[in-house]
Every structure is written in structure tokens, then in C-alpha cells.
Coordinates of C-alpha atoms and ligand atoms in Angstrom, one line a residue:
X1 CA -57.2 -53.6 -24.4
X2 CA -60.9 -54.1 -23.4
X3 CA -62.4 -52.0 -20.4
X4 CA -65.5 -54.1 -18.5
X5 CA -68.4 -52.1 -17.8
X6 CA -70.1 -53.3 -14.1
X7 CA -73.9 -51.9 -14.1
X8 CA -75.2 -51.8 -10.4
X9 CA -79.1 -50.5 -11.2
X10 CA -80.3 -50.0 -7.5
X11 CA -80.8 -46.1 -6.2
X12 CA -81.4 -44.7 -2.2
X13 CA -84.6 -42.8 -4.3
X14 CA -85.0 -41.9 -7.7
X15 CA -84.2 -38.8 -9.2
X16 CA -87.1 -36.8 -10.7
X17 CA -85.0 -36.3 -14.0
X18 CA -84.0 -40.1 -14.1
X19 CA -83.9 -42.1 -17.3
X20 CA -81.4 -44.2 -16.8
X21 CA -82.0 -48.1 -16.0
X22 CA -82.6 -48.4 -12.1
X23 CA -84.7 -49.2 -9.4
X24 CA -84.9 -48.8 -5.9
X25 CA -82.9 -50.7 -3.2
X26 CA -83.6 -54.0 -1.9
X27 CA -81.1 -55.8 -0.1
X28 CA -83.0 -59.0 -1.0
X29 CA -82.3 -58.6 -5.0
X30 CA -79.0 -57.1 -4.2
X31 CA -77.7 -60.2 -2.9
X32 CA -79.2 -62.2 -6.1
X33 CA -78.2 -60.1 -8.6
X34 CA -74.4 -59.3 -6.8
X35 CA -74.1 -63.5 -7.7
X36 CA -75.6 -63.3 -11.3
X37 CA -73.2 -60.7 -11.9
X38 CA -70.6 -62.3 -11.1
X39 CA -71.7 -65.8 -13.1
X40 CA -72.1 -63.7 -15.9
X41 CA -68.7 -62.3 -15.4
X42 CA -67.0 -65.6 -15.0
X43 CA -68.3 -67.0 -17.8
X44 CA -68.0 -64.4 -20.3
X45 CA -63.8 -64.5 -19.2
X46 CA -61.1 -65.8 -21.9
X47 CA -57.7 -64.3 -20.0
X48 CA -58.1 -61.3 -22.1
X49 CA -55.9 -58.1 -21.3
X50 CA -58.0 -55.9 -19.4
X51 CA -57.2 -52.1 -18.2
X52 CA -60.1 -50.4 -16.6
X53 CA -63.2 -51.3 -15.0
X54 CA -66.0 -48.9 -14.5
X55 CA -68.9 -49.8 -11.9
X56 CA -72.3 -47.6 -12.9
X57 CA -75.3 -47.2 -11.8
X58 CA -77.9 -46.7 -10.8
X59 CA -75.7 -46.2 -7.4
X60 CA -73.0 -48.7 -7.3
X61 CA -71.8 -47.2 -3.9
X62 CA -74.6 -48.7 -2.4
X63 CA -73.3 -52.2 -2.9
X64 CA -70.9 -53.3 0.4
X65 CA -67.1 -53.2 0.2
X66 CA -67.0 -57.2 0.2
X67 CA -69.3 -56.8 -2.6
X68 CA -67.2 -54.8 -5.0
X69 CA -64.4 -56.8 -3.8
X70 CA -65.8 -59.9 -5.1
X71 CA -67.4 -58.9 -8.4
X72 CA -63.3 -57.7 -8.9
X73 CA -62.4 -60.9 -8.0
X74 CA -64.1 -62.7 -10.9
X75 CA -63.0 -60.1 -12.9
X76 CA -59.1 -60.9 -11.6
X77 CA -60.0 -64.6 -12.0
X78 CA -61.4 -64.2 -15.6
X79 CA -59.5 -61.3 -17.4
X80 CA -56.1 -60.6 -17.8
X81 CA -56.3 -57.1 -15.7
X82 CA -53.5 -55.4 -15.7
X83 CA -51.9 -54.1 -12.5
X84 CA -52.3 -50.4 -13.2
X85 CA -55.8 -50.7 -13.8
X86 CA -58.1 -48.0 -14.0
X87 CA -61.2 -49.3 -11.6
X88 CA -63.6 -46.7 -10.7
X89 CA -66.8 -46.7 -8.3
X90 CA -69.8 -44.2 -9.3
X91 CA -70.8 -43.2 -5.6
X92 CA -73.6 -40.8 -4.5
X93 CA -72.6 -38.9 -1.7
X94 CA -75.2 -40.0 1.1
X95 CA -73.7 -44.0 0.4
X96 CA -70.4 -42.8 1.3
X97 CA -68.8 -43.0 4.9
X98 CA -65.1 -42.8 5.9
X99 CA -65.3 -46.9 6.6
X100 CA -67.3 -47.1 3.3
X101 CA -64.5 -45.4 1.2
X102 CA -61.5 -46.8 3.1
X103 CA -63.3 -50.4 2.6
X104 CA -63.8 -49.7 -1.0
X105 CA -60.1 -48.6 -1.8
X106 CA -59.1 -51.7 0.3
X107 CA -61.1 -53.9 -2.2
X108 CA -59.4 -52.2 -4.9
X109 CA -61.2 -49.4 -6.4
X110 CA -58.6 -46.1 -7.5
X111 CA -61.0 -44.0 -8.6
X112 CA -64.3 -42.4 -7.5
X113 CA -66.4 -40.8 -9.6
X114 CA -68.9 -38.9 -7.4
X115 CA -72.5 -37.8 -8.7
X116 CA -73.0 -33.9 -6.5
X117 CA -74.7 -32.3 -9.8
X118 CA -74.8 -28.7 -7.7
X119 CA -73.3 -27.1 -4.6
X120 CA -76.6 -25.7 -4.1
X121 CA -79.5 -27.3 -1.6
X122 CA -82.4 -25.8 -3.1
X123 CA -81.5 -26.6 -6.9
X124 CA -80.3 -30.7 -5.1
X125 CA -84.0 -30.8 -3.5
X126 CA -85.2 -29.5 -6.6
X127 CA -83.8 -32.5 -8.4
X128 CA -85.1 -35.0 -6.1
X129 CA -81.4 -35.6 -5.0
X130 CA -81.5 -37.1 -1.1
X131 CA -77.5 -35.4 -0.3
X132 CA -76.8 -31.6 0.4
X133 CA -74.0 -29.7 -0.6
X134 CA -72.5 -30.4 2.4
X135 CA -73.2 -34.0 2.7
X136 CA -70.7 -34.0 -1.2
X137 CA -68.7 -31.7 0.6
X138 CA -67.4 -34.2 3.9
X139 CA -68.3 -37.7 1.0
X140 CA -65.0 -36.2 -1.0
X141 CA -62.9 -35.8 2.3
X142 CA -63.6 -39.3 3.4
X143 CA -62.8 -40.0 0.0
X144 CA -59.3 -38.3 0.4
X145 CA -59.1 -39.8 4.1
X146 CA -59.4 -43.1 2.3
X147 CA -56.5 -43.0 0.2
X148 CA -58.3 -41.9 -3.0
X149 CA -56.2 -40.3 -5.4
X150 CA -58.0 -39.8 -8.4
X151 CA -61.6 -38.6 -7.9
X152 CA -64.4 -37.3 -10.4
X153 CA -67.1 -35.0 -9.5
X154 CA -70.0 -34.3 -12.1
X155 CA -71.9 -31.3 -11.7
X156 CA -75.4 -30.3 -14.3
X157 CA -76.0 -26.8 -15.5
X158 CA -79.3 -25.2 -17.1
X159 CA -81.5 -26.7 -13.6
X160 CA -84.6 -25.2 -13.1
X161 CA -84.3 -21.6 -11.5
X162 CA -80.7 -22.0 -11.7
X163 CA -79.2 -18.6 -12.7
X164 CA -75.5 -17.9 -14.2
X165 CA -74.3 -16.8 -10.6
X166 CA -75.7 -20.0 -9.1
X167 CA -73.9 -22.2 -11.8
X168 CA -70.3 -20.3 -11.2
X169 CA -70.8 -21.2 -7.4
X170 CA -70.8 -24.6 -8.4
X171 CA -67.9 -24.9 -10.6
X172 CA -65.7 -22.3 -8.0
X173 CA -66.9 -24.9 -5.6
X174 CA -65.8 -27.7 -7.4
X175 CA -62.1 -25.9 -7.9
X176 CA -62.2 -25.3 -4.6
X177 CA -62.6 -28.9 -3.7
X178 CA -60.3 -29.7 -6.6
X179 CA -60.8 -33.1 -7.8
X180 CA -58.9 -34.4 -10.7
X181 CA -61.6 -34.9 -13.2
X182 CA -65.2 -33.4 -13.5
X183 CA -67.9 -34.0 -15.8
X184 CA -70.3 -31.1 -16.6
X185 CA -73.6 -32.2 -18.1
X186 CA -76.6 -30.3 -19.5
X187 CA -79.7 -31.4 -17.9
X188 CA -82.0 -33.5 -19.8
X189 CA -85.7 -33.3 -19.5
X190 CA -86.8 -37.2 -21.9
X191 CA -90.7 -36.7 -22.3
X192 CA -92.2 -37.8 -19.2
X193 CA -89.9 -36.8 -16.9
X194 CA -91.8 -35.7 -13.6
X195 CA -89.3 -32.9 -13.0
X196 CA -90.6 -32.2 -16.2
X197 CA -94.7 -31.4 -14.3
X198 CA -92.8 -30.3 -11.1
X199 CA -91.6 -27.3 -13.5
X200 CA -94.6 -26.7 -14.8
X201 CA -96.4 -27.1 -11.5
X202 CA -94.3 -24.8 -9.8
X203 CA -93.6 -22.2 -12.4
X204 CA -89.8 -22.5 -12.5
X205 CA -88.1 -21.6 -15.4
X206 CA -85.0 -22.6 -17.4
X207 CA -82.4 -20.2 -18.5
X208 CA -82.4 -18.9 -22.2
X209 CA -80.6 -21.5 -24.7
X210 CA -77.6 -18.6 -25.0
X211 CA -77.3 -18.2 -21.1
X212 CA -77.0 -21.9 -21.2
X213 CA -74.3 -21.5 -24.0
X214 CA -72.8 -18.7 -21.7
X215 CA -72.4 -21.0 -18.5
X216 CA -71.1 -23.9 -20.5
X217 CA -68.3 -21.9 -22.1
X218 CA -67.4 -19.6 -19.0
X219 CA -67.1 -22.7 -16.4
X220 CA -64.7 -24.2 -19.6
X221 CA -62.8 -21.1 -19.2
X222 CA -62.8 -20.8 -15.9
X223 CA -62.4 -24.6 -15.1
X224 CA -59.0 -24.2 -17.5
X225 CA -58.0 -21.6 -15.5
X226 CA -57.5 -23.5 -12.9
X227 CA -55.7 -26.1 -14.4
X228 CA -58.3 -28.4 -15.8
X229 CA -58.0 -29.5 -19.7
X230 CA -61.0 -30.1 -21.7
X231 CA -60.5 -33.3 -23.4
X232 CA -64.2 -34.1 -24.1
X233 CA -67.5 -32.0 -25.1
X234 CA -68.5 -32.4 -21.3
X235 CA -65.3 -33.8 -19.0
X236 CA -62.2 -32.0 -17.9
X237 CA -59.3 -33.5 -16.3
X238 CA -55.5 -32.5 -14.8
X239 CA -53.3 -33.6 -16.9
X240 CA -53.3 -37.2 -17.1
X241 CA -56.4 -38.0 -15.2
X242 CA -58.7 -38.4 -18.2
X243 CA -61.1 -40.9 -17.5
X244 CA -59.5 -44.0 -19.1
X245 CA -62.6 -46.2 -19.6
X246 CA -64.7 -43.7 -20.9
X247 CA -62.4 -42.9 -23.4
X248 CA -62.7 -46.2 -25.0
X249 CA -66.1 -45.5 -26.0
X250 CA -65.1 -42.2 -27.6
X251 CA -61.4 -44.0 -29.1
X252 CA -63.3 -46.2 -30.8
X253 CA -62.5 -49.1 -28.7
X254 CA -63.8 -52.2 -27.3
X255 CA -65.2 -52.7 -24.0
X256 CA -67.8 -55.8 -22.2
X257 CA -70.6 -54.7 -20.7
X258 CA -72.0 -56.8 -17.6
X259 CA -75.4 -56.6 -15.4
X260 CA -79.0 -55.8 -16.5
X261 CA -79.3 -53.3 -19.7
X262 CA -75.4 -53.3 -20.4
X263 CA -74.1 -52.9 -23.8
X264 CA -70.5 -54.1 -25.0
X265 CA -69.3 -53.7 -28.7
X266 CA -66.5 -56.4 -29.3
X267 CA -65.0 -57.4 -33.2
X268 CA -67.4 -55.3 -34.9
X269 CA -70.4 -56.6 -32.5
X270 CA -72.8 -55.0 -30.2
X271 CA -74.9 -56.7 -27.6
X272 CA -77.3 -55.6 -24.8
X273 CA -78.5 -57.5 -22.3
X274 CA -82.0 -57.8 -20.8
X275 CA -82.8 -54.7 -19.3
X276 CA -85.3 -56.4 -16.3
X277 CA -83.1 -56.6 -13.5
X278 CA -85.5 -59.6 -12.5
X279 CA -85.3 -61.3 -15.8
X280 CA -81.5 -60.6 -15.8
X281 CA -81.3 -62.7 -13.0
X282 CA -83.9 -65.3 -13.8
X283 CA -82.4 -66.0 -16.9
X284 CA -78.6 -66.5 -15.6
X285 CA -80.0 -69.0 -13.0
X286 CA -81.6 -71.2 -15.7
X287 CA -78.9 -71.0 -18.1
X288 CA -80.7 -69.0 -20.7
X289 CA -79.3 -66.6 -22.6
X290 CA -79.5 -62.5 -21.2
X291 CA -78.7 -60.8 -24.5
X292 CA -81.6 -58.8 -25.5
X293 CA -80.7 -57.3 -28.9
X294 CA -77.5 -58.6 -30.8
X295 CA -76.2 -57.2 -34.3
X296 CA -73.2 -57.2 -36.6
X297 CA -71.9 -53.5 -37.5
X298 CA -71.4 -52.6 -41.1
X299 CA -68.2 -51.1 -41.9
X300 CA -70.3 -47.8 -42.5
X301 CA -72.0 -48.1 -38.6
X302 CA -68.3 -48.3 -37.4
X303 CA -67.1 -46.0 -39.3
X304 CA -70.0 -43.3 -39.0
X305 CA -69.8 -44.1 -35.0
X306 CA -65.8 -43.4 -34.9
X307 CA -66.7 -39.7 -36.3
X308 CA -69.9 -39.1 -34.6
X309 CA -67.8 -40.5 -31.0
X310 CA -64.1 -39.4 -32.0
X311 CA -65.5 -35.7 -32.5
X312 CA -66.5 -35.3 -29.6
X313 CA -62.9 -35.5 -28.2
X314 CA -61.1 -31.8 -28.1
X315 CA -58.1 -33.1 -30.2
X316 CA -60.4 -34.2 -32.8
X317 CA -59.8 -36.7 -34.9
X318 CA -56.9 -37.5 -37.7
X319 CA -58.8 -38.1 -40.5
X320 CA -56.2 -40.3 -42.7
X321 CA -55.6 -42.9 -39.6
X322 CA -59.5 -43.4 -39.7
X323 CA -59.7 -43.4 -43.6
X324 CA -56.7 -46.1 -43.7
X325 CA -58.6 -48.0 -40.7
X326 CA -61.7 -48.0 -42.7
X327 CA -60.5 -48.2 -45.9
X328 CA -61.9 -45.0 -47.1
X329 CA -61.2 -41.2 -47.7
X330 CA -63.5 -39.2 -45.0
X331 CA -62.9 -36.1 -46.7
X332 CA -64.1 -37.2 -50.3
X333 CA -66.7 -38.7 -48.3
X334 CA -68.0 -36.1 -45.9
X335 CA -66.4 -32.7 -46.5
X336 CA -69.0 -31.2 -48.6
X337 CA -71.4 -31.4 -45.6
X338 CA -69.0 -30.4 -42.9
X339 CA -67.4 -27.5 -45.2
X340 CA -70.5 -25.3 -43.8
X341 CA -69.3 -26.0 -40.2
X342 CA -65.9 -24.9 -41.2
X343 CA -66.7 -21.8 -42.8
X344 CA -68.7 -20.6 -39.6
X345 CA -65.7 -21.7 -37.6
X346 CA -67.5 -24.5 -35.4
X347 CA -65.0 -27.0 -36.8
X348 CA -61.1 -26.7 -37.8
X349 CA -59.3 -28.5 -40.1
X350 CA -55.5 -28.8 -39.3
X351 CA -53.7 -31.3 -42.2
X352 CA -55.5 -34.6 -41.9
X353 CA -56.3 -33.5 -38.4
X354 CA -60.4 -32.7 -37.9
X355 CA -61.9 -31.0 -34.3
X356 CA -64.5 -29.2 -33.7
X357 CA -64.1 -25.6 -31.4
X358 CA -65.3 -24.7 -28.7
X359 CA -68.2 -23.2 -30.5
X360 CA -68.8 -26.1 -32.3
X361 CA -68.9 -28.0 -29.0
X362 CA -72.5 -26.6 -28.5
X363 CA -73.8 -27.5 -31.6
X364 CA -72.0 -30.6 -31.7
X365 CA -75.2 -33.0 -32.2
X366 CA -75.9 -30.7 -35.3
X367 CA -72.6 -31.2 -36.7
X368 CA -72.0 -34.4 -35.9
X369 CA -75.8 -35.6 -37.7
X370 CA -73.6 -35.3 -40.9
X371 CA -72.4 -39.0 -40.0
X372 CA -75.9 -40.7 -39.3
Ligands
LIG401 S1 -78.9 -41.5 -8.3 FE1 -78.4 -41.5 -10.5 S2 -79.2 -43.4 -11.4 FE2 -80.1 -43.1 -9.3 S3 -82.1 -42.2 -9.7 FE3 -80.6 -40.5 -9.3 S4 -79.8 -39.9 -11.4 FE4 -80.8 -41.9 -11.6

């Protein structure tokens, strides 16, 4: 079934470490591009089956219950969704009040994926974040309050001064909160990033690459200690609350991607749109076309992208179901180059059945450069 991908690119501020497509808020193009998105929506619709729907951002949270309502209206009205749908809302904590939350699950969002990155206020501020640890803290209870019954937290390790101790309070934080899913990222510092000259400025400095390796594979151990499964390089989840949408980009699955900047990958073809959210909505009220970039996969991209994505997954991947899907024999293909990663014990070979250890998890993007 195909999951829809919602982008919502407005932000309260931005983050000093932000590359992602957003801008700031403006109620004014908010209301314009809350009706594009939804033409686009409704004309993109055939009745197909339908089983999650993920709102990003940017900072979706900040659209109004009503809002989010209606954009899943159009969805209703132009998919086939099915009634145990997986719909989830990425909310910052300072958008988030108990009317908020209660009018959000009322429009019907299940799932809130909530973007804390630390339970520490100085490593937050140093991030540019505009919510404390405490503001996260009270955003999940509303959550709760509201009838929420599958939330997502995602917390980033190696920050600027942050030390091993400071990154275990997070993650015992997180426990202590205990949502059902959590995604742990690295930070990333892209090239111009002012947090990038704020480090510099201020002479902070970022843990050793092992202490980084240490955090990431002590909050996996501690995290499955307390009941959450790795399923994915970075996300953990009680049983049976793996994020469903995101797993169709790692399944090799098919999703549609709507708003300004947002892929989809549908029948062996991948599309982006316009990336302008002014031009996004320029071009929808004309009549033009928003796709940016358009292009056919080879049977080689598809196949090289199932690896490179399906690997990332802890079970792996079974080697012989992608072979027959592909109509080729992955080992003959690649198993001269991945026998290295084998022998050092980064990867394991079970039957047809290829994953990579936890080990491997850290140098996955190494391993995984055997398929591109
Ligand atoms: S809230 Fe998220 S999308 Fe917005 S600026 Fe910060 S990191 Fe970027």
C-alpha cells in the first residue's frame, strides 16, 4: 500500500544546524500554501489503498487542528485510506498545548512524533532550539492527556560539549518518559552550518569519533534494556510500534510525497517537486506543473537502493527474495566486496539472510557504498 508524505516547511525559528527545507512562519503563506496542498492532494488521488500518512516539517504542529483536519480530508476524499491508518504529526514541543493535542487527535492524527533532541537546556539553547527540557517534558503529557497512544521522541547525540554522562541523561530521560518509539540521530554539521562558526566561535568541542561510537551503542543497550527493539540503524520501538511509514522507505516501498521539495517514488519513478514554497504555490494556482526533477529508475538504481535502504533495517535483508524480485543473484553480484565486512564481523550472513551488527551499524555508510 502507498503511505502519503505531507511536508509542512514553516518553523517558530530556525535551528542553527538546519538543512532541511523550511522557512519561518507566516500565517499569511500558511493559509495559501494549507489550500495548494490540498489541490495538489486532490488531484494527484485515484482511490488507491492508502495506510499511513506522515505530516513533516519544517514544524507541521504549527498548522491549526482544522488545518490538519482538512489536508486529511482530501486525503479521505482522494485515497482509499484504510481505517487503521497510521497518521502521524511531527510536533515541536513549544507548538504543543493540551487544546492543541486533543484538537489534533480529534482531527485524526494517532501518532506524534515529537522533535526534544536533548533533556538538557544548555545543549537545546546551544542548538538554537526555542523549548526546554521541561517545556518536552509537560508537550508529551498533554500528548497523553489527549488520548495519544503511540508517540515518538527523537533525541541527537555527539552535540557540542555534550559529554557521555550528559547523553545517558537523555536517553534515562526518555525511558523515564517512555514513549513507544524513539529516533536517535547523530548530529550533522552540512558545510555552512552556523552552528558550525558558533563552535568555532565559542570553543566548544565535539566528543572523539569512538566516544561517539560508545554513546550510540550504550543508549542501544540500555534503550533494549528497557524494552525498546532496534529495528533500524537509528529508531527503536516496543514491540509493534515501529514507525509504519518510514518503513516503506527502508521496505522498498512506494509512497507520494505532497508540498514544496517532496519526493515520492511510485512504479519505478521518482519525482520532486519545487522546492520554493512560493513557487510551489504559484505554480499550483496557474495550473503549471510543481515537479522539479522527474526520472525513471533502472532496474540497477532499484535494486542498488533496496540494499543500500533494506540494510539499514536490523533484520537485514533475505537476499534470494531480492534476487528473485530483481531477477538477479546479489551474492554472485556483490559478495566479493561485502566478504571483507564479514570477516571483521560488521555484517552476518545467516542462509540467504544478510544484516549488518551492531558494529557494522556504525560504519554502515562504508559498507553500504558497496551498492552505489
Ligand atoms: S524545528 Fe526542525 S525543521 Fe525547523 S529549523 Fe529546527 S530542525 Fe529545522
Amino acid at each position: 500500500m502507498l503511505g502519503l508524505y505531507l511536508h509542512i516547511p514553516f518553523c517558530s525559528s530556525i535551528c542553527n544546524y538546519c538543512n532541511f527545507n523550511r522557512g519561518l512562519f507566516s500565517g499569511e503563506v500558511k493559509d495559501r500554501y494549507v489550500a495548494a496542498l490540498e489541490a495538489e492532494i486532490v488531484a494527484a488521488g485515484r482511490g488507491e489503498s492508502v495506510d499511513t500518512i506522515f505530516f513533516g516539517g519544517g514544524t507541521p504542529s504549527l498548522l491549526d487542528p482544522d488545518e490538519i483536519r482538512r489536508l486529511l480530508t482530501a486525503c479521505r476524499n482522494s485515497f482509499s485510506v484504510t481505517a487503521n491508518a497510521e497518521v502521524t504529526l511531527e510536533t515541536n514541543p513549544e507548538t504543543s498545548t493540551s487544546e492543541r493535542m486533543a484538537g489534533f487527535r480529534a482531527a485524526g492524527v494517532n501518532r506524534v512524533s515529537f522533535g526534544v533532541q536533548s533533556f538538557r537546556d544548555d545543549e537545546l539553547k546551544r542548538l538554537g532550539r526555542i523549548h526546554s527540557a521541561a517545556r518536552a517534558r509537560e508537550a508529551v503529557r498533554e500528548a497523553r492527556q489527549a488520548g495519544f497512544a503511540n508517540l515518538s521522541l527523537d533525541l541527537m547525540m555527539w552535540l557540542p560539549q555534550q559529554t557521555q554522562a550528559h547523553w545517558c541523561e537523555s536517553v534515562d530521560a526518555l525511558i523515564e518518559i517512555s514513549p513507544e518509539h524513539a529516533s536517535l540521530y547523530l548530529l550533522e554539521l552540512y558545510p555552512n552550518a552556523p552552528l558550525k562558526e558558533e563552535i568555532a566561535r565559542s570553543g566548544w568541542s565535539l566528543a572523539p569519533d569512538d566516544d561517539a561510537a560508545e554513546m550510540y551503542l550504550w543508549s542501544l543497550d540500555r534503550l533494549d534494556r528497557a524494552g525498546y527493539g532496534q529495528y533500524e540503524i537509528s529508531n527503536v520501538a516496543r514491540r509493534g510500534f515501529e514507525s509504519r511509514h518510514n518503513l516503506k522507505y527502508w521496505q522498498d516501498a512506494e509512497w507520494l510525497g505532497f508540498g514544496c521539495g517532496a519526493h515520492s517514488t511510485r512504479n519505478g519513478v521518482r519525482w520532486k517537486n519545487v522546492a520554493a514554497t512560493d513557487e510551489y504555490i504559484s505554480r499550483l494556482r496557474a495550473g503549471q506543473s510543481i515537479v522539479a526533477e522527474r526520472r525513471t529508475l533502472s532496474r540497477e538504481t532499484r535494486l542498488e537502493e533496496a540494499l543500500f535502504t533494506g540494510l539499514r533495517l536490523t533484520e537485514g535483508l533475505d537476499l534470494d527474495v531480492v534476487g528473485q524480485r530483481y531477477n538477479t543473484d546479489v551474492w554472485a553480484r556483490y559478495g566479493t566486496s561485502l566478504q571483507p565486512s564479514l570477516d571483521a564481523g560488521l555484517a552476518v550472513r545467516e542462509g540467504s539472510r544478510l544484516r549488518l551488527s551492531r558494529d557494522g551499524m556504525l560504519l554502515a555508510n562504508e559498507i553500504l557504498s558497496v551498492f552505489v
